[in-house]
Amino acid sequence: MAMSLGSGRGTRGRGSRRTPMAEINVTPFVDVMLVLLIIFMVTAPMLTAGVPVDLPESRANALDNEPQAITISIDEAGNVFIDDTAVEIGGFAQALEGIPRSDDGPDITLRADRGLDYGRVMAVMGELNRAGLNRISLVTQSSSVEP
């Protein structure tokens, strides 16, 4: 039985050193990032509005969401919400004073239920105007039906 005791290939002697591997395997990192991206893309639209409102339909083009936009919602009972915080009846004007302002004011996004009285929506818009918040966007559902 002949046995080879080290031909130099595949064996490590005392003098041989292994060079460090300079490559990083980024495939697991990319996989995790793509999964997180998909999760955030699916959940982000669900987090934009917390008050359930039956929006009217419109064929208007969508506006870009501003990060400093404040959402004011009016539900079917006529209750007013600033972002997700309910506003007491008669306390809307005081609640508007607490909104931080910039040079051109914050952008207001108004969401109102389709079953509301037109006067209730106009009363809220009047209070916004009185508080100096004149950059108001009305939110609707997109529709392909012409009026």
Rosetta silent file (secondary structure, phi, psi, omega in degrees, C-alpha in Angstrom):
SEQUENCE: MAMSLGSGRGTRGRGSRRTPMAEINVTPFVDVMLVLLIIFMVTAPMLTAGVPVDLPESRANALDNEPQAITISIDEAGNVFIDDTAVEIGGFAQALEGIPRSDDGPDITLRADRGLDYGRVMAVMGELNRAGLNRISLVTQSSSVEP
SCORE:     score description
SCORE:     0.000 S_00000001
   1 L     0.000  111.679 -179.951    0.000    0.000    0.000 S_00000001
   2 L   -92.771  138.541 -177.418    1.633    3.088   -1.182 S_00000001
   3 L  -133.460  134.013 -179.317    0.669    6.312    0.477 S_00000001
   4 L   -89.228  132.521 -178.010    1.515    9.820   -0.564 S_00000001
   5 L  -107.340   45.139  174.327    2.655   12.053    2.248 S_00000001
   6 L   106.425   91.180  177.895    2.139   15.456    0.838 S_00000001
   7 L   -89.191    0.128  179.937    2.694   16.308   -2.724 S_00000001
   8 L   101.229  -17.410 -179.707    2.121   19.986   -2.018 S_00000001
   9 L  -104.760  128.330  174.190   -1.448   20.108   -3.306 S_00000001
  10 L    82.014   -3.849  179.623   -4.332   20.147   -0.907 S_00000001
  11 L  -114.765  154.807  178.909   -2.231   19.914    2.205 S_00000001
  12 L  -115.083  118.383  177.133   -1.220   22.609    4.578 S_00000001
  13 L   -95.184 -172.452  179.912    2.243   22.599    5.873 S_00000001
  14 L   -69.339  -31.335 -175.443    3.790   24.811    8.453 S_00000001
  15 L   -90.270  -11.111 -176.867    4.904   27.426    5.967 S_00000001
  16 L   -84.785  139.500  178.478    1.696   27.763    3.917 S_00000001
  17 L  -121.887  146.561  179.486   -0.659   30.600    4.732 S_00000001
  18 L   -95.232  129.659  179.425   -4.192   31.045    3.666 S_00000001
  19 L   -79.941  141.038 -179.457   -5.037   34.413    2.110 S_00000001
  20 L   -68.026  146.443  179.074   -8.172   36.101    3.511 S_00000001
  21 L   -79.849  124.365 -174.951  -11.235   36.141    1.300 S_00000001
  22 L   -97.882   10.156 -179.087  -11.916   39.736    0.222 S_00000001
  23 L  -104.900  142.813  176.674  -15.420   39.148   -1.142 S_00000001
  24 L  -113.040  131.352  179.053  -18.628   39.744    0.783 S_00000001
  25 L   -82.448  106.662 -176.688  -21.714   37.760   -0.108 S_00000001
  26 L   -95.178   -0.296 -177.656  -24.451   40.406   -0.431 S_00000001
  27 H   -59.382  -46.571  177.876  -27.179   38.092   -1.709 S_00000001
  28 H   -62.552  -36.820  178.785  -28.824   37.562    1.731 S_00000001
  29 H   -63.958  -44.089  179.122  -28.698   41.304    2.377 S_00000001
  30 H   -64.767  -40.398  178.290  -30.379   42.070   -0.957 S_00000001
  31 H   -60.486  -46.417  179.695  -33.031   39.412   -0.301 S_00000001
  32 H   -63.909  -42.203 -179.276  -33.912   40.892    3.079 S_00000001
  33 H   -64.703  -38.581  178.128  -34.023   44.433    1.680 S_00000001
  34 H   -66.941  -39.044  177.100  -36.370   43.407   -1.145 S_00000001
  35 H   -64.296  -43.641  177.770  -38.719   41.689    1.302 S_00000001
  36 H   -63.571  -38.841  178.050  -38.749   44.791    3.520 S_00000001
  37 H   -61.224  -44.311  179.278  -39.394   47.005    0.503 S_00000001
  38 H   -64.640  -41.797  178.822  -42.407   44.925   -0.485 S_00000001
  39 H   -61.282  -45.785 -179.434  -43.753   44.957    3.074 S_00000001
  40 H   -68.186  -34.189  178.313  -43.452   48.744    3.307 S_00000001
  41 H   -66.911  -33.316 -179.570  -45.001   49.252   -0.137 S_00000001
  42 H   -78.943  -40.015 -174.579  -48.034   47.207    0.896 S_00000001
  43 H   -85.533  -24.300 -176.313  -48.495   48.679    4.379 S_00000001
  44 H   -60.939  -44.527  178.112  -47.730   52.363    3.705 S_00000001
  45 H   -63.509  -26.040  179.485  -51.014   53.162    1.896 S_00000001
  46 H   -74.697  -21.868 -176.374  -52.940   51.601    4.769 S_00000001
  47 H   -90.853   -4.804 -173.637  -51.305   53.912    7.304 S_00000001
  48 L   -72.023  -33.803 -178.188  -52.139   57.221    5.612 S_00000001
  49 L  -137.394  125.640 -177.966  -55.626   57.654    7.034 S_00000001
  50 L   -98.401  -12.440 -178.267  -56.953   56.175   10.234 S_00000001
  51 L   -96.269  122.380  179.914  -60.504   57.564   10.156 S_00000001
  52 L   -71.939  119.046 -178.161  -62.906   55.524    8.008 S_00000001
  53 L  -133.611  132.751  176.100  -64.540   57.906    5.543 S_00000001
  54 L   -85.778   98.281 -173.728  -66.659   57.037    2.497 S_00000001
  55 L   -78.197  146.129  173.196  -65.031   59.370   -0.025 S_00000001
  56 L   -71.738  164.126 -178.859  -66.851   60.693   -3.087 S_00000001
  57 E   -97.053  150.588  179.911  -65.571   59.736   -6.520 S_00000001
  58 E  -154.825  155.884  177.076  -63.755   62.036   -8.921 S_00000001
  59 L  -100.027   13.335 -178.978  -61.767   61.834  -12.145 S_00000001
  60 L   -69.088  152.906  177.318  -59.154   64.357  -10.967 S_00000001
  61 L   -71.758  150.520 -179.248  -55.464   63.494  -11.144 S_00000001
  62 L   -74.566  146.002  176.320  -53.744   62.407   -7.952 S_00000001
  63 L   -98.243  155.707  175.845  -51.568   64.885   -6.050 S_00000001
  64 L   -71.442  141.576  176.137  -48.200   64.082   -4.523 S_00000001
  65 L   -79.353  126.216  177.852  -48.298   63.410   -0.787 S_00000001
  66 L   -89.928  137.472 -179.456  -46.365   66.046    1.101 S_00000001
  67 L   -66.548  -25.979 -179.783  -44.543   64.838    4.216 S_00000001
  68 L   -95.817   12.472 -179.777  -45.647   67.935    6.163 S_00000001
  69 L   -72.048  143.414  177.759  -49.292   67.593    5.088 S_00000001
  70 E  -111.460  129.914 -178.440  -51.927   67.516    7.812 S_00000001
  71 E   -98.353  125.415  174.045  -55.010   65.390    7.229 S_00000001
  72 E  -113.156  124.041 -177.312  -58.367   66.649    8.457 S_00000001
  73 E  -117.864  143.531  174.948  -61.149   64.075    8.274 S_00000001
  74 E  -123.721  115.998 -177.340  -64.889   64.469    8.754 S_00000001
  75 L   -82.579 -178.512 -173.460  -66.710   61.178    9.328 S_00000001
  76 L   -65.441  -22.228  178.040  -70.336   60.405    8.446 S_00000001
  77 L   -86.347   -5.639  179.924  -71.569   61.706   11.827 S_00000001
  78 L    92.826    5.470  178.002  -69.850   65.071   11.263 S_00000001
  79 L   -74.031  140.663 -176.624  -67.049   64.504   13.802 S_00000001
  80 E  -104.611  138.236  178.727  -63.779   66.242   12.902 S_00000001
  81 E  -128.001  135.291  170.963  -60.350   64.619   13.233 S_00000001
  82 E  -104.014  115.640 -166.820  -56.922   66.232   12.845 S_00000001
  83 L    55.548 -113.619  178.949  -54.731   63.384   11.597 S_00000001
  84 L  -110.592    7.993 -176.245  -56.092   60.590   13.867 S_00000001
  85 E   -96.433  125.064  178.906  -56.982   62.770   16.862 S_00000001
  86 E   -70.641  142.623  178.882  -60.650   63.551   17.446 S_00000001
  87 L  -108.012  132.996  179.539  -61.495   67.226   17.958 S_00000001
  88 L   -66.231  152.926  178.732  -64.150   68.188   20.491 S_00000001
  89 L   -63.639  128.408 -177.994  -67.251   69.954   19.238 S_00000001
  90 L    84.369   -3.564 -178.283  -66.561   73.691   19.268 S_00000001
  91 L  -106.994   13.117 -176.859  -62.821   73.152   19.775 S_00000001
  92 H   -67.907  -40.965 -179.363  -61.785   73.040   16.130 S_00000001
  93 H   -63.284  -41.056  178.526  -60.550   76.646   16.020 S_00000001
  94 H   -68.631  -35.010  178.647  -58.379   76.109   19.112 S_00000001
  95 H   -67.233  -33.443  178.783  -57.035   72.851   17.675 S_00000001
  96 H   -68.626  -27.476  178.805  -56.010   74.670   14.485 S_00000001
  97 H   -67.476  -25.774 -178.916  -53.937   77.121   16.516 S_00000001
  98 L   -82.848   -1.619 -179.607  -51.740   74.238   17.683 S_00000001
  99 L   -78.625  127.463  178.521  -50.735   73.278   14.131 S_00000001
 100 L   -65.936  141.421 -176.104  -47.095   74.182   13.401 S_00000001
 101 L  -116.585  152.004  172.099  -46.716   76.687   10.572 S_00000001
 102 L  -121.413 -169.387 -176.697  -44.022   77.402    8.020 S_00000001
 103 L   -57.950  -49.124 -179.157  -43.603   80.298    5.581 S_00000001
 104 L   -98.607    9.742  178.112  -46.269   79.120    3.166 S_00000001
 105 L    79.130  158.588  177.569  -48.211   77.191    5.815 S_00000001
 106 L   -75.095  154.399  175.129  -48.743   73.450    6.023 S_00000001
 107 L   -81.718  128.940 -179.833  -50.637   71.662    3.290 S_00000001
 108 E  -102.241  131.264  175.228  -54.060   70.569    4.506 S_00000001
 109 E  -111.067  116.663 -176.376  -55.669   67.431    3.122 S_00000001
 110 E  -102.830  120.875  177.262  -59.431   67.415    3.717 S_00000001
 111 E  -114.883  119.763 -179.370  -61.250   64.074    3.689 S_00000001
 112 E  -128.135  141.731  179.217  -65.032   64.275    4.066 S_00000001
 113 L   -66.591  143.307 -176.902  -67.646   61.530    3.949 S_00000001
 114 L   -67.282  -22.439 -178.685  -69.864   61.615    0.861 S_00000001
 115 L   -85.645    1.254 -177.846  -73.045   61.515    2.966 S_00000001
 116 L   -74.013  154.641  172.250  -72.242   64.754    4.802 S_00000001
 117 L   -70.357  137.637 -178.755  -74.185   67.953    4.484 S_00000001
 118 H   -58.352  -34.197 -179.527  -72.393   70.438    2.234 S_00000001
 119 H   -64.442  -33.945  179.472  -72.718   73.074    4.956 S_00000001
 120 H   -67.280  -42.364  178.629  -70.696   70.986    7.424 S_00000001
 121 H   -65.417  -41.138 -179.557  -67.796   70.669    4.988 S_00000001
 122 H   -68.914  -31.311  176.361  -67.943   74.387    4.214 S_00000001
 123 H   -65.154  -40.671  177.691  -67.956   75.231    7.936 S_00000001
 124 H   -66.666  -42.953  178.254  -64.716   73.273    8.376 S_00000001
 125 H   -64.745  -35.150  176.503  -63.198   74.942    5.309 S_00000001
 126 H   -63.930  -40.391  177.574  -64.256   78.337    6.667 S_00000001
 127 H   -66.996  -36.273  176.301  -62.462   77.654    9.955 S_00000001
 128 H   -64.119  -42.582  178.652  -59.372   76.595    8.030 S_00000001
 129 H   -64.456  -42.587 -179.503  -59.485   79.830    6.034 S_00000001
 130 H   -63.292  -32.801  179.344  -60.008   81.889    9.169 S_00000001
 131 L   -81.283   -1.755  179.173  -56.932   80.240   10.744 S_00000001
 132 L    85.698   13.265  178.770  -54.848   81.211    7.690 S_00000001
 133 L   -98.933   92.055 -172.240  -54.575   77.670    6.337 S_00000001
 134 L  -105.110   -3.961  178.329  -55.430   78.240    2.688 S_00000001
 135 L   -94.297   86.887 -172.884  -53.534   75.401    1.001 S_00000001
 136 E  -116.667  130.909  173.881  -56.305   72.793    1.081 S_00000001
 137 E  -113.554  132.845  177.299  -56.566   69.644   -1.027 S_00000001
 138 E   -94.566  131.231 -176.325  -59.855   67.734   -1.164 S_00000001
 139 L   -97.123  133.139  175.972  -59.460   63.949   -1.208 S_00000001
 140 L  -135.238  169.746  171.652  -61.705   61.763   -3.378 S_00000001
 141 E   -88.190  145.653  178.092  -61.661   58.236   -4.718 S_00000001
 142 E   -73.905  143.321 -177.195  -60.561   57.841   -8.293 S_00000001
 143 L  -141.092  150.022  176.115  -63.371   56.998  -10.671 S_00000001
 144 L  -104.986    2.606 -178.973  -63.711   56.216  -14.338 S_00000001
 145 L   -89.229  131.057  177.797  -67.374   57.224  -14.482 S_00000001
 146 L   -84.607  146.628 -178.922  -68.137   60.600  -16.033 S_00000001
 147 L   -70.084    0.000    0.000  -70.729   62.834  -14.303 S_00000001
